[in-house]
Each structure stands twice: as C-alpha cells, then as structure tokens.
Amino acid sequence: MADLRELYQQVILDHNRSPRNYKRLPDASHTAEGTNPLCGDEITVYVLLEDDVIKDVGFQGSGCAISQASASLMTSAVKGRGTDEAEQLFRAFHDMVTAGPDAPADSKALGKLAALAGVRQFPARVKCANLPWHTLHAALTGVHEPVSTE
Amino acid sequence: MTTLHQVSRAKASAPPVLDLRRIRADFPILGHLSNGKPLVYLDNAATSQKPQSVIDTLTRYYQAENANIHRGVYELSQHATLAYERARAKIQRFINAAEPHEVVFVRSATEAINLVAHSYGRSHLHAGDEVIVSVMEHHSNLVPWQLVCEATGARLRVIPMTDAGELVLEEYERLFNEKTKLVALVHVSNSLGTINPVKQMVETAHTNGVPVMVDGAQGAPHLPIDVRDLDCDFYALSGHKMFGPTGIGALYGKAALLDAMPPYQGGGEMIRSVRFEKTTYAQAPAKFEAGTPHIAGAIGLGAAVDYLHNLPWDLIQAHEYDLLTYATESLAAIPGVRLVGTAREKASVASFVLDGVHAHDIGTILDQEGIAVRTGHHCTQPVMERLGIPATARASFAFYNTREEVDALVAGVLKVREVFG
C-alpha cells in the first residue's frame, strides 16, 4: 500500500501552507499558464530572464497541496539558475515522479525537490506535481497556449 | 387517507426497514477490497454499481442470444430483436411514457441531449432566439446548447441559483419572452444534489409555449420518474447511473415532437428506402437509431429497470433520506467542513469543502482508506464559479450504502485533518 506520509511530507505541507515566490512579476519577460481542467488546478508562472539566467520567478494559481508545493519548491530551486540548468532539473524531476514506485530518487541532483518523490506511488497525482514544471518549460520556450499535464 | 386504526396498527408492529444485507448481496463488487480495505463506494453520481441480475443478463446475451436485430429471418435474430424491443417497453413503463416508440436508445444521457440539440435545436432555433438553461447544468446539458447557439446565432439565458443551490424561480419566469424557444433543465444536480421543481417549471414553460428538455441522469437513480406527470417534452436517461451497463442511455420524447424531428445520424436501421435521388426515413424511434445499437446494453438496462421495479421504493427513499441527513450532520460536525449544496429538496449527495485542504488531497487520503469519492468540479464549472470554490469532495449515496459507510467517510475526513495538521 502506498504511504500517505511519503506523499504528504512536512516539507510539502509547509510549502502548501506558505508557498514561496507566490507573486506576480510585473516586469516578467516570460509567462505561461498551466491548467488541468479535470482537476481544476490552475497556475501562472512568471519568469524574469536576463542573459539566460532566471533572475526572478513567481507563480500564482490554485490547486491541491501537491501542485502548490511543487510550484513553490520549483520556483525556489530554479531562481538564480541558468535556463539550461532549469531544464535539466525539469527532466530530472520528471524522471523522478514518473519512475516506478520503487526507483530511488536522485536526491543529490534534486535537493529539496526530492520531497515530491512520494508522488510516484500515487499515479493519479503525478500530473499535479508536474504541472508547474511543464508551465515553467512553456514559459521558457515561448509557448502561448495554456499547457496541461492531464 | 390514514385512519387512526391504521396508525395504531402500524405502531403495534415494528416499522418495515430495508433489508440492506440482502440488497448489498445483489451487488458483487460491494464485497471487494480497495487498497486493502473494504470498498466504501460513495461515487454513485459518477456511476452506480451493477446488480448480479444485470451482469448475468449481459453474460447470457453474449453466451446464448447474440445476433443483430431487425434484419435476420432466423430465430436467433428474431429473439434478439424481441429482447431489445422488450427492453424499450420496460423503460417506457419505468418512466410512464405513453408509447414505447417514445423511447429512443442512445449511448448516454449526453447523447440524448446532443440528439435533441442537433435535431430539434438546429431545426427550430434561429438567430436571436433564446434557450434557457440553469446555472447548475452538468456540462452535458450546457455545451450541446452552446454548440447549437454558435451554429444558429441563438443565445443562452441562465436561471440563477441561491447560495444554498436552489434555482430562483422568479428570475426563471422573467427570462421568458417571445424569443424563448426551449428550456434545458437538470432534474437533480450532480454536484449539489438539488432536486429541481421540474413539474412546476415545465408548467411555466408551457404557459409560455416553450418545450422543456430534462436531463434526468441523476433523477432516475433516486426518484420514481413519471414523464407524463412532469409533462416534460424530452427526458434523458443514463443507463450506467441507474444500475445498468455503461454505453447505453435513453431519450424520451413526446411522439409528436420526435415524429416531426429530422434524423440525427444517418446510416442503416434509420431508413425506409434509400435511392440516390431521395432517401426516406423510418418512423421514430428507428429514425434516431442509425447503425447497430448497443443491443446487449439495452437488454441489460431492461434488466436494471426490472431490478429497480422490484425494490420497495418507499423504504428506499426513506433510507436514502436517512443517509443524507446522517452524512450531512456528521460531516458538518467536523471542524472546518462546509457542506456545499443545502437545498431543501435534495437527493443523497453530500458535496463538501474542508478549510485549507484541496478536494484532491481529501480524495487521495480517503482512497487510502478504501473510500471512493469524487473530487473536482464534477463537470459543473459554472456552479463552482457561482459559489467561488475551485472544487468539492462529493460523497454520493445509492440505496445500497449504509450508515457504517458514512461513519467510515467521517473517520476518513478526520484523518485528512490529522495529515494536514
């Protein structure tokens, strides 16, 4: 049986309760929207990019604890990083949450993001964890249509 | 009229109660485990479970009775045709329609509504015309009308509701004018549980010379349906929500309306004669049943209707009312829980939100306890927008649910609070 404590770790509950970087960037250079219409999860990601470095990043939206915490952890992780690094993290994160339930999480590369590894045991919730990342990816690659992970 | 004598006699013997153990034994899935715990199935508004008699009917059909209908001269085909048409007559009696040919077999309630929207709607709506819908429609009784409006230039008018989830009838009456061509109305709201006063609302529409399409997907599992008493012009049924198979539904339409409507889809079965110069169509219902229908599904739905027919409906309704009252009181007693949809007339649906916890997180935690509820907007986004909430968790009960299952739900929600601190 999947472990609820794995999914709802303190880190996740904390980031859900007080999300970091929950803000709109008025001077954002890149913006994208993500929406999972069946869930009702909605997110807008704002990025201020300078010389391919994420100088600032914020998000707004509503959704479950997993999507909110994922967005909060994501923005904390990519702030100050180059877009290449951010895309690498995106891939590592994606691999982590879509790996089988028993695959080890590469916590060295992912740092605090590894807190979301528990999602792997809850296939119905992977899309919640992924939505902020796909939205960030869309912002960085200039996708104008809202993205979805459903 | 109840006499004093009858009252005292009723008091003397124990009041009749629903034999829940026997009823639950009719539904094999209810004995299964989910996530290692006894399944507590509280998502009946999404789909209901199937009694053994329906399952057996489907198996028997495919094992011993399968043939295409309305065309074979051989015995097996004639038998299948008879069974299919007998199922139609069962549904006719179940909803008290005047004639069997007023019942059209379709894929789902959604298809029933699309049929009316495309066939009746497109032939009767013109630019500037108006279709009245309510704010609590399921997307299936909203989007088809939006599509027809887009194609014809007609527009939607919306009946508002109160915070409790009751339609504002004074506003409804004010929406009618000479441009009003149709009312499309949900009988029982899937997300709020509200039972709308359909009979009264049909009367209002008819006073204004306007026909009414009723979405009965959530009505038939909870209420005896009498289309002649309601006097509605169309009524949509969903097979899988009323303990029948998926992939089958029925549209009731008054004979005069169905006869005058153009076909919805073209193909075999629905024609009288086909020539390149001119094709003529069969009478209703065949006119609307192009292609080989879901024969097994229709016969299975007939078996579901038989099952429902044999239930003690007065006891069923008393039991569902008890479940709803008990669930409402028990959930409301949990700190931070707020019930969504508190109409005076309600079916056994308890939608709720919990402070600081999104519905999906509630759903995941309940799932670990073997409890199946639906979370999200329940295909009623306008309702969520009207109430200013993104989603609810919804427990929807059928007659086979028990007070013990309500207790399990309450314990599960307490666990959610514990996890979220």
Coordinates of C-alpha atoms in Angstrom, one line a residue:
Chain A
M1 CA 0.0 0.0 0.0
A2 CA 1.2 3.5 -0.8
D3 CA 2.4 5.5 2.1
L4 CA 0.5 8.7 2.8
R5 CA 3.3 10.1 4.9
E6 CA 5.6 9.7 1.9
L7 CA 3.3 11.8 -0.1
Y8 CA 2.3 14.5 2.4
Q9 CA 5.8 15.1 3.9
Q10 CA 6.3 18.1 6.3
V11 CA 8.2 19.9 3.5
I12 CA 5.2 19.6 1.2
L13 CA 2.7 20.6 3.8
D14 CA 4.8 23.6 4.7
H15 CA 5.2 24.8 1.1
N16 CA 1.5 24.3 0.6
R17 CA 0.6 26.4 3.7
S18 CA 3.1 29.1 2.9
P19 CA 4.1 28.9 -0.7
R20 CA 7.4 30.7 -1.6
N21 CA 7.5 33.1 -4.6
Y22 CA 3.8 33.3 -4.7
K23 CA 3.7 36.5 -6.6
R24 CA 3.1 38.0 -10.0
L25 CA 6.2 39.6 -11.6
P26 CA 5.1 42.9 -13.2
D27 CA 8.3 43.0 -15.2
A28 CA 8.3 39.3 -16.2
S29 CA 9.9 38.6 -19.5
H30 CA 8.3 35.2 -19.9
T31 CA 4.9 34.0 -18.7
A32 CA 2.9 30.9 -19.3
E33 CA -0.3 29.3 -18.0
G34 CA -0.9 25.8 -17.0
T35 CA -4.3 24.2 -16.3
N36 CA -5.5 20.8 -15.6
P37 CA -9.2 21.2 -16.4
L38 CA -10.4 17.9 -14.9
C39 CA -8.7 18.7 -11.5
G40 CA -9.3 22.4 -11.7
D41 CA -5.6 23.1 -10.9
E42 CA -4.5 26.4 -12.4
I43 CA -1.2 28.1 -12.4
T44 CA 0.6 31.0 -14.0
V45 CA 4.4 31.1 -13.9
Y46 CA 6.3 34.4 -14.3
V47 CA 9.9 34.5 -15.2
L48 CA 12.3 37.4 -15.4
L49 CA 15.1 36.2 -17.6
E50 CA 18.4 38.1 -18.1
D51 CA 21.2 36.6 -20.2
D52 CA 19.6 33.2 -19.9
V53 CA 19.6 33.4 -16.2
I54 CA 16.4 33.2 -14.2
K55 CA 16.8 36.5 -12.1
D56 CA 13.4 36.1 -10.6
V57 CA 10.5 33.7 -10.8
G58 CA 7.0 33.7 -9.3
F59 CA 3.7 31.8 -9.6
Q60 CA 0.1 32.3 -8.8
G61 CA -2.9 29.9 -9.0
S62 CA -4.9 27.5 -7.1
G63 CA -4.8 23.8 -6.7
C64 CA -4.1 20.8 -4.4
A65 CA -1.2 20.6 -1.9
I66 CA 0.9 18.7 -4.4
S67 CA 0.7 21.2 -7.2
Q68 CA 1.1 24.2 -4.9
A69 CA 4.1 22.7 -3.0
S70 CA 5.6 21.6 -6.3
A71 CA 5.3 25.1 -7.7
S72 CA 6.8 26.6 -4.5
L73 CA 9.7 24.1 -4.4
M74 CA 10.3 24.6 -8.2
T75 CA 10.5 28.4 -8.0
S76 CA 12.9 28.1 -5.0
A77 CA 15.0 25.6 -6.9
V78 CA 15.4 27.5 -10.3
K79 CA 15.8 31.0 -9.0
G80 CA 19.2 32.3 -10.0
R81 CA 19.9 29.3 -12.3
G82 CA 20.6 29.3 -16.0
T83 CA 17.8 28.1 -18.3
D84 CA 19.9 25.1 -19.2
E85 CA 20.2 24.1 -15.5
A86 CA 16.5 24.7 -15.0
E87 CA 15.7 22.4 -18.0
Q88 CA 18.0 19.8 -16.6
L89 CA 16.2 20.0 -13.3
F90 CA 12.9 19.7 -15.1
R91 CA 14.0 16.5 -16.8
A92 CA 15.4 15.0 -13.5
F93 CA 12.2 15.9 -11.7
H94 CA 10.0 14.5 -14.5
D95 CA 12.0 11.3 -14.4
M96 CA 11.7 11.1 -10.6
V97 CA 7.9 11.4 -10.5
T98 CA 7.3 9.1 -13.4
A99 CA 9.7 6.4 -12.3
G100 CA 8.3 3.2 -10.8
P101 CA 7.3 3.3 -7.2
D102 CA 10.5 1.6 -6.0
A103 CA 13.0 3.6 -8.1
P104 CA 15.4 5.5 -5.8
A105 CA 15.2 9.3 -6.0
D106 CA 18.4 11.1 -7.0
S107 CA 18.2 13.4 -4.1
K108 CA 21.7 14.8 -4.7
A109 CA 20.7 16.4 -8.0
L110 CA 17.2 17.3 -6.9
G111 CA 17.9 18.6 -3.4
K112 CA 14.6 19.6 -1.7
L113 CA 12.7 18.6 -4.8
A114 CA 13.2 15.0 -3.8
A115 CA 10.4 15.6 -1.2
L116 CA 8.0 15.0 -4.0
A117 CA 9.3 11.5 -4.8
G118 CA 6.3 10.1 -2.9
V119 CA 4.1 11.1 -5.7
R120 CA 5.4 8.1 -7.7
Q121 CA 3.2 5.8 -5.5
F122 CA 0.1 7.8 -6.4
P123 CA -0.2 7.7 -10.2
A124 CA -3.3 9.9 -10.2
R125 CA -1.4 12.7 -8.6
V126 CA 1.7 12.8 -10.9
K127 CA 0.0 15.3 -13.1
C128 CA -0.4 17.7 -10.1
A129 CA 3.3 17.6 -9.3
N130 CA 4.3 18.0 -13.0
L131 CA 2.0 20.9 -13.9
P132 CA 4.2 23.8 -12.5
W133 CA 7.3 22.3 -14.3
H134 CA 5.6 22.0 -17.6
T135 CA 4.3 25.5 -17.2
L136 CA 7.8 26.8 -16.5
H137 CA 9.1 24.9 -19.5
A138 CA 6.3 26.5 -21.6
A139 CA 7.3 30.0 -20.3
L140 CA 11.0 29.5 -21.1
T141 CA 10.3 28.1 -24.6
G142 CA 7.7 30.7 -25.5
V143 CA 4.5 28.5 -25.7
H144 CA 1.5 30.8 -25.6
E145 CA -1.3 28.2 -25.3
P146 CA -2.1 27.1 -21.8
V147 CA -0.3 23.7 -21.1
S148 CA -1.8 20.7 -19.3
T149 CA -0.5 17.5 -17.8
E150 CA -3.8 15.7 -17.9
Chain B
M1 CA -56.3 8.7 4.0
T2 CA -54.6 7.2 7.0
T3 CA -57.1 6.3 9.7
L4 CA -56.5 6.2 13.4
H5 CA -57.0 2.5 13.3
Q6 CA -54.2 2.1 10.7
V7 CA -51.9 4.3 12.7
S8 CA -52.3 2.3 15.9
R9 CA -51.8 -1.0 13.9
A10 CA -48.6 0.4 12.4
K11 CA -47.3 1.3 15.8
A12 CA -48.0 -2.2 17.1
S13 CA -45.8 -3.9 14.6
A14 CA -42.1 -3.0 14.0
P15 CA -41.8 -0.5 11.2
P16 CA -40.6 -2.1 8.0
V17 CA -36.9 -1.4 7.2
L18 CA -34.9 -2.0 4.2
D19 CA -33.1 -5.4 4.2
L20 CA -29.7 -3.8 3.4
R21 CA -27.8 -7.0 3.8
R22 CA -29.9 -8.7 1.1
I23 CA -29.7 -5.7 -1.2
R24 CA -25.9 -5.4 -0.8
A25 CA -25.6 -9.1 -1.6
D26 CA -27.1 -8.3 -5.1
F27 CA -24.1 -6.1 -5.9
P28 CA -21.0 -8.4 -6.0
I29 CA -18.5 -5.5 -6.2
L30 CA -19.6 -4.3 -2.8
G31 CA -17.8 -7.2 -1.2
H32 CA -14.5 -6.3 -2.7
L33 CA -11.5 -4.6 -1.1
S34 CA -9.9 -1.3 -2.3
N35 CA -6.4 -0.5 -1.1
G36 CA -6.7 -3.4 1.2
K37 CA -9.8 -2.1 3.0
P38 CA -13.4 -2.9 2.4
L39 CA -14.6 -0.8 -0.5
V40 CA -16.8 2.1 0.6
Y41 CA -18.2 3.2 -2.7
L42 CA -19.6 6.7 -2.5
D43 CA -19.3 7.9 -6.1
N44 CA -22.7 6.8 -7.3
A45 CA -23.4 10.1 -9.0
A46 CA -20.5 9.3 -11.3
T47 CA -21.6 5.7 -11.9
S48 CA -23.5 3.2 -10.0
Q49 CA -22.6 -0.4 -9.3
K50 CA -24.4 -3.3 -11.1
P51 CA -26.6 -5.9 -9.6
Q52 CA -25.9 -9.6 -10.4
S53 CA -29.1 -9.8 -12.5
V54 CA -27.7 -7.1 -14.9
I55 CA -24.3 -8.8 -15.1
D56 CA -26.0 -12.2 -15.7
T57 CA -28.2 -10.7 -18.4
L58 CA -25.2 -9.3 -20.3
T59 CA -23.3 -12.6 -20.0
R60 CA -26.4 -14.7 -21.1
Y61 CA -26.9 -12.4 -24.0
Y62 CA -23.4 -12.8 -25.3
Q63 CA -23.3 -16.5 -24.5
A64 CA -26.6 -17.6 -25.9
E65 CA -28.6 -14.8 -27.5
N66 CA -26.3 -12.6 -29.6
A67 CA -27.5 -11.7 -33.1
N68 CA -28.1 -8.5 -34.9
I69 CA -31.6 -7.1 -34.7
H70 CA -34.4 -6.0 -37.0
R71 CA -32.9 -7.8 -40.1
G72 CA -32.4 -11.5 -39.6
V73 CA -35.1 -14.0 -40.6
Y74 CA -33.5 -16.6 -38.4
E75 CA -34.7 -17.5 -34.9
L76 CA -31.7 -16.1 -33.0
S77 CA -32.1 -12.6 -34.6
Q78 CA -35.8 -12.6 -34.0
H79 CA -35.2 -13.5 -30.4
A80 CA -32.6 -10.6 -30.0
T81 CA -35.0 -8.2 -31.7
L82 CA -37.7 -9.2 -29.3
A83 CA -35.5 -8.8 -26.3
Y84 CA -34.3 -5.4 -27.5
E85 CA -37.9 -4.1 -28.1
R86 CA -39.0 -5.7 -24.8
A87 CA -36.3 -3.6 -23.1
R88 CA -37.7 -0.5 -24.7
A89 CA -41.2 -1.3 -23.4
K90 CA -39.7 -1.8 -19.9
I91 CA -38.2 1.6 -20.0
Q92 CA -41.4 3.1 -21.3
R93 CA -43.3 1.6 -18.3
F94 CA -40.5 2.7 -15.9
I95 CA -40.9 6.3 -16.8
N96 CA -44.6 6.0 -17.6
A97 CA -44.3 7.1 -21.2
A98 CA -47.5 6.7 -23.3
E99 CA -45.9 4.7 -26.1
P100 CA -42.8 2.5 -26.5
H101 CA -41.8 4.4 -29.6
E102 CA -41.3 7.5 -27.5
V103 CA -38.2 5.8 -26.1
V104 CA -35.0 6.1 -28.2
F105 CA -32.0 4.1 -27.3
V106 CA -28.8 6.2 -27.3
R107 CA -25.3 5.8 -26.0
S108 CA -25.7 8.0 -22.9
A109 CA -27.7 10.9 -21.4
T110 CA -25.1 13.1 -23.1
E111 CA -26.0 11.7 -26.5
A112 CA -29.7 12.0 -25.7
I113 CA -29.2 15.8 -25.1
N114 CA -27.0 16.1 -28.2
L115 CA -29.6 14.4 -30.3
V116 CA -32.3 16.9 -29.2
A117 CA -29.9 19.8 -29.5
H118 CA -28.8 18.9 -33.0
S119 CA -32.1 17.6 -34.4
Y120 CA -34.7 19.7 -32.6
G121 CA -32.4 22.6 -31.8
R122 CA -30.9 23.1 -35.2
S123 CA -34.3 22.9 -37.0
H124 CA -36.1 25.2 -34.5
L125 CA -33.5 27.8 -33.5
H126 CA -32.7 30.9 -35.5
A127 CA -30.5 34.0 -34.9
G128 CA -31.7 35.9 -31.9
D129 CA -33.7 33.0 -30.4
E130 CA -33.1 32.1 -26.8
V131 CA -32.5 28.8 -24.9
I132 CA -33.0 28.8 -21.2
V133 CA -30.6 26.7 -19.1
S134 CA -29.8 26.8 -15.4
V135 CA -26.6 27.7 -13.7
M136 CA -26.4 24.1 -12.2
E137 CA -26.4 22.2 -15.5
H138 CA -23.9 19.5 -16.0
H139 CA -21.6 20.4 -18.9
S140 CA -23.6 17.8 -20.9
N141 CA -26.7 19.9 -20.8
L142 CA -24.8 23.1 -21.5
V143 CA -22.2 22.6 -24.1
P144 CA -24.5 21.0 -26.7
W145 CA -26.7 24.1 -26.4
Q146 CA -23.7 26.3 -26.8
L147 CA -22.7 24.5 -29.9
V148 CA -26.2 24.9 -31.4
C149 CA -26.3 28.5 -30.4
E150 CA -23.0 29.0 -32.1
A151 CA -24.3 27.4 -35.3
T152 CA -27.6 29.2 -35.3
G153 CA -27.0 32.6 -33.7
A154 CA -29.3 31.8 -30.9
R155 CA -28.2 32.6 -27.3
L156 CA -28.3 31.1 -23.8
R157 CA -30.2 32.6 -20.9
V158 CA -29.2 31.3 -17.5
I159 CA -31.5 30.7 -14.5
P160 CA -29.6 31.8 -11.4
M161 CA -29.5 30.0 -8.0
T162 CA -29.2 30.9 -4.4
D163 CA -26.1 30.2 -2.2
A164 CA -27.9 27.1 -1.0
G165 CA -28.2 25.8 -4.5
E166 CA -31.9 26.4 -5.2
L167 CA -33.0 27.9 -8.6
V168 CA -34.5 31.3 -8.3
L169 CA -37.9 30.7 -9.8
E170 CA -39.0 34.4 -10.0
E171 CA -35.9 35.0 -12.2
Y172 CA -36.7 31.9 -14.3
E173 CA -40.2 33.3 -15.0
R174 CA -38.7 36.6 -16.0
L175 CA -36.4 35.0 -18.6
F176 CA -39.3 34.1 -20.9
N177 CA -40.1 36.3 -23.9
E178 CA -41.2 35.8 -27.5
K179 CA -37.7 34.7 -28.5
T180 CA -37.6 31.8 -26.0
K181 CA -37.6 28.5 -27.9
L182 CA -36.5 25.9 -25.4
V183 CA -35.7 25.2 -21.8
A184 CA -33.0 22.7 -20.9
L185 CA -33.1 21.8 -17.3
V186 CA -31.4 19.3 -14.9
H187 CA -33.8 17.3 -12.8
V188 CA -31.3 16.5 -10.0
S189 CA -28.0 18.4 -9.7
N190 CA -25.0 16.0 -9.8
S191 CA -22.7 18.3 -7.8
L192 CA -25.2 19.8 -5.3
G193 CA -27.9 17.2 -5.1
T194 CA -30.7 19.8 -5.6
I195 CA -34.0 18.3 -6.8
N196 CA -35.4 21.0 -9.0
P197 CA -39.2 21.6 -9.1
V198 CA -39.3 20.3 -12.7
K199 CA -43.1 19.8 -12.9
Q200 CA -43.7 23.4 -11.9
M201 CA -41.0 24.7 -14.2
V202 CA -42.4 22.7 -17.1
E203 CA -45.8 24.3 -16.4
T204 CA -44.3 27.8 -16.5
A205 CA -42.5 27.0 -19.8
H206 CA -45.7 25.5 -21.4
T207 CA -47.7 28.6 -20.3
N208 CA -45.2 30.5 -22.5
G209 CA -45.5 27.9 -25.3
V210 CA -41.9 26.6 -24.8
P211 CA -40.9 22.9 -24.7
V212 CA -38.6 21.5 -22.0
M213 CA -35.7 19.1 -22.2
V214 CA -35.0 17.5 -18.8
D215 CA -31.6 16.0 -18.0
G216 CA -32.6 13.1 -15.8
A217 CA -29.2 11.4 -15.5
Q218 CA -29.3 11.8 -11.7
G219 CA -33.1 11.7 -11.4
A220 CA -33.8 8.1 -12.2
P221 CA -31.4 6.5 -9.6
H222 CA -33.2 8.3 -6.8
L223 CA -36.7 9.2 -7.8
P224 CA -39.7 7.5 -9.4
I225 CA -39.9 9.1 -12.9
D226 CA -43.3 9.9 -14.5
V227 CA -42.7 11.8 -17.7
R228 CA -46.4 12.3 -18.2
D229 CA -46.9 13.7 -14.7
L230 CA -43.9 16.0 -15.3
D231 CA -45.3 16.7 -18.7
C232 CA -41.7 17.4 -20.0
D233 CA -41.2 17.2 -23.7
F234 CA -37.8 15.3 -23.6
Y235 CA -36.2 13.4 -20.7
A236 CA -32.7 12.0 -20.9
L237 CA -31.7 8.8 -19.0
S238 CA -28.2 7.4 -18.3
G239 CA -28.1 3.6 -18.1
H240 CA -24.9 3.3 -16.0
K241 CA -26.1 5.8 -13.4
M242 CA -29.2 3.7 -12.8
F243 CA -27.5 0.4 -12.1
G244 CA -27.4 -0.6 -15.8
P245 CA -24.5 -1.1 -18.2
T246 CA -22.3 1.7 -19.5
G247 CA -22.7 2.8 -23.1
I248 CA -26.4 2.8 -23.1
G249 CA -29.0 5.5 -22.3
A250 CA -32.4 6.5 -23.4
L251 CA -34.2 9.6 -24.7
Y252 CA -37.8 10.1 -24.0
G253 CA -39.6 12.4 -26.4
K254 CA -43.2 13.1 -26.9
A255 CA -44.3 11.3 -30.0
A256 CA -45.5 14.4 -31.9
L257 CA -42.1 16.1 -31.4
L258 CA -40.0 13.0 -32.3
D259 CA -42.1 12.4 -35.4
A260 CA -41.5 15.9 -36.6
M261 CA -37.8 16.0 -36.0
P262 CA -35.2 15.4 -38.7
P263 CA -32.7 12.5 -38.2
Y264 CA -29.7 13.0 -36.0
Q265 CA -27.3 10.5 -37.7
G266 CA -27.6 8.7 -41.0
G267 CA -27.0 5.0 -41.6
G268 CA -28.6 1.6 -41.6
E269 CA -31.7 0.9 -39.5
M270 CA -33.0 4.5 -39.7
I271 CA -34.2 4.5 -43.3
R272 CA -37.4 3.4 -45.1
S273 CA -35.8 3.5 -48.6
V274 CA -32.5 4.7 -50.0
R275 CA -32.1 6.0 -53.5
F276 CA -29.6 8.4 -54.9
E277 CA -32.5 10.7 -55.8
K278 CA -34.2 10.6 -52.5
T279 CA -33.9 8.7 -49.2
T280 CA -36.9 8.5 -46.9
Y281 CA -36.6 7.8 -43.2
A282 CA -38.1 5.4 -40.8
Q283 CA -40.5 6.5 -38.0
A284 CA -39.2 7.3 -34.5
P285 CA -37.5 5.7 -32.7
A286 CA -35.8 3.8 -35.6
K287 CA -35.2 7.2 -37.3
F288 CA -32.8 8.1 -34.4
E289 CA -31.1 4.7 -34.0
A290 CA -28.7 4.6 -37.0
G291 CA -26.4 1.7 -37.1
T292 CA -26.3 -1.4 -35.0
P293 CA -27.3 -0.3 -31.5
H294 CA -25.8 -1.4 -28.2
I295 CA -28.2 -4.4 -28.1
A296 CA -26.7 -6.0 -25.1
G297 CA -26.6 -2.7 -23.3
A298 CA -30.3 -2.0 -24.0
I299 CA -31.3 -5.5 -22.7
G300 CA -29.0 -5.0 -19.7
L301 CA -30.7 -1.7 -19.0
G302 CA -34.0 -3.5 -19.2
A303 CA -32.7 -5.9 -16.5
A304 CA -31.7 -2.9 -14.4
V305 CA -35.2 -1.5 -14.7
D306 CA -36.6 -4.8 -13.7
Y307 CA -34.4 -4.8 -10.6
L308 CA -35.4 -1.3 -9.7
H309 CA -39.1 -2.1 -10.3
N310 CA -38.9 -4.9 -7.6
L311 CA -37.4 -2.6 -4.9
P312 CA -39.6 -1.2 -2.1
W313 CA -39.4 2.4 -3.2
D314 CA -41.0 3.9 -0.1
L315 CA -38.3 2.2 2.0
I316 CA -35.5 3.1 -0.5
Q317 CA -36.4 6.7 -0.3
A318 CA -36.7 6.8 3.4
H319 CA -33.2 5.1 3.6
E320 CA -31.6 7.5 1.2
Y321 CA -33.1 10.4 3.2
D322 CA -31.7 8.9 6.4
L323 CA -28.2 8.5 4.8
L324 CA -28.3 12.1 3.5
T325 CA -29.4 13.5 6.9
Y326 CA -26.9 11.4 8.8
A327 CA -24.0 12.3 6.4
T328 CA -24.9 16.0 6.5
E329 CA -25.0 16.1 10.2
S330 CA -21.9 14.0 10.7
L331 CA -19.8 15.9 8.2
A332 CA -21.0 19.3 9.4
A333 CA -19.9 18.4 12.9
I334 CA -16.2 18.1 11.7
P335 CA -14.4 21.4 12.4
G336 CA -13.5 23.2 9.1
V337 CA -16.0 21.2 7.0
R338 CA -18.6 23.2 5.0
L339 CA -21.4 21.5 3.0
V340 CA -21.9 22.7 -0.5
G341 CA -25.5 22.5 -1.7
T342 CA -28.0 22.7 1.1
A343 CA -31.3 22.9 -0.9
R344 CA -34.4 21.9 0.9
E345 CA -35.2 19.3 -1.7
K346 CA -32.1 17.1 -2.1
A347 CA -31.1 13.7 -3.4
S348 CA -28.5 11.8 -1.4
V349 CA -25.4 13.8 -2.5
A350 CA -23.1 15.4 0.1
S351 CA -20.6 17.8 -1.5
F352 CA -18.2 19.5 0.9
V353 CA -15.1 21.5 1.3
L354 CA -12.6 21.4 4.1
D355 CA -10.7 24.6 5.2
G356 CA -7.1 24.7 4.0
V357 CA -7.3 21.4 2.1
H358 CA -7.9 21.0 -1.6
A359 CA -10.5 18.4 -2.6
H360 CA -8.0 16.3 -4.4
D361 CA -5.9 15.8 -1.3
I362 CA -9.1 14.7 0.5
G363 CA -9.8 12.3 -2.3
T364 CA -6.3 10.8 -2.2
I365 CA -6.3 10.3 1.6
L366 CA -9.9 8.8 1.6
D367 CA -8.8 6.5 -1.2
Q368 CA -6.1 5.0 1.1
E369 CA -9.0 4.1 3.4
G370 CA -10.8 2.3 0.6
I371 CA -13.3 5.2 0.3
A372 CA -14.2 6.2 -3.2
V373 CA -15.5 9.8 -3.5
R374 CA -15.3 12.2 -6.5
T375 CA -13.3 15.4 -6.3
G376 CA -13.1 18.3 -8.6
H377 CA -15.7 20.4 -10.3
H378 CA -17.9 17.5 -11.2
C379 CA -18.4 18.8 -14.8
T380 CA -20.3 21.8 -13.4
Q381 CA -17.7 24.6 -13.6
P382 CA -20.4 27.3 -13.6
V383 CA -21.6 26.0 -10.2
M384 CA -18.1 26.2 -8.8
E385 CA -17.6 29.7 -10.2
R386 CA -21.0 30.8 -8.8
L387 CA -20.0 29.6 -5.4
G388 CA -16.4 30.8 -5.6
I389 CA -14.8 27.5 -5.0
P390 CA -12.4 25.5 -7.2
A391 CA -13.6 22.1 -6.3
T392 CA -15.5 20.0 -3.8
A393 CA -15.2 16.5 -2.5
R394 CA -18.5 14.7 -3.2
A395 CA -20.0 11.7 -1.5
S396 CA -23.0 10.5 -3.5
F397 CA -25.0 7.7 -2.0
A398 CA -27.1 4.9 -3.5
F399 CA -29.7 2.8 -1.7
Y400 CA -27.1 0.1 -1.0
N401 CA -24.9 2.4 1.1
T402 CA -25.0 2.2 4.9
R403 CA -24.7 4.4 7.9
E404 CA -21.5 2.5 8.7
E405 CA -20.1 3.7 5.4
V406 CA -21.0 7.3 6.4
D407 CA -19.0 6.6 9.6
A408 CA -16.0 5.4 7.6
L409 CA -16.2 8.6 5.5
V410 CA -16.3 10.8 8.6
A411 CA -13.3 8.9 10.1
G412 CA -11.5 9.4 6.8
V413 CA -12.1 13.1 6.8
L414 CA -10.8 13.3 10.3
K415 CA -7.7 11.5 9.1
V416 CA -7.4 14.2 6.4
R417 CA -7.4 16.8 9.1
E418 CA -4.8 14.9 11.0
V419 CA -2.4 14.6 8.0
F420 CA -2.8 18.3 7.2
G421 CA -2.4 19.2 10.9

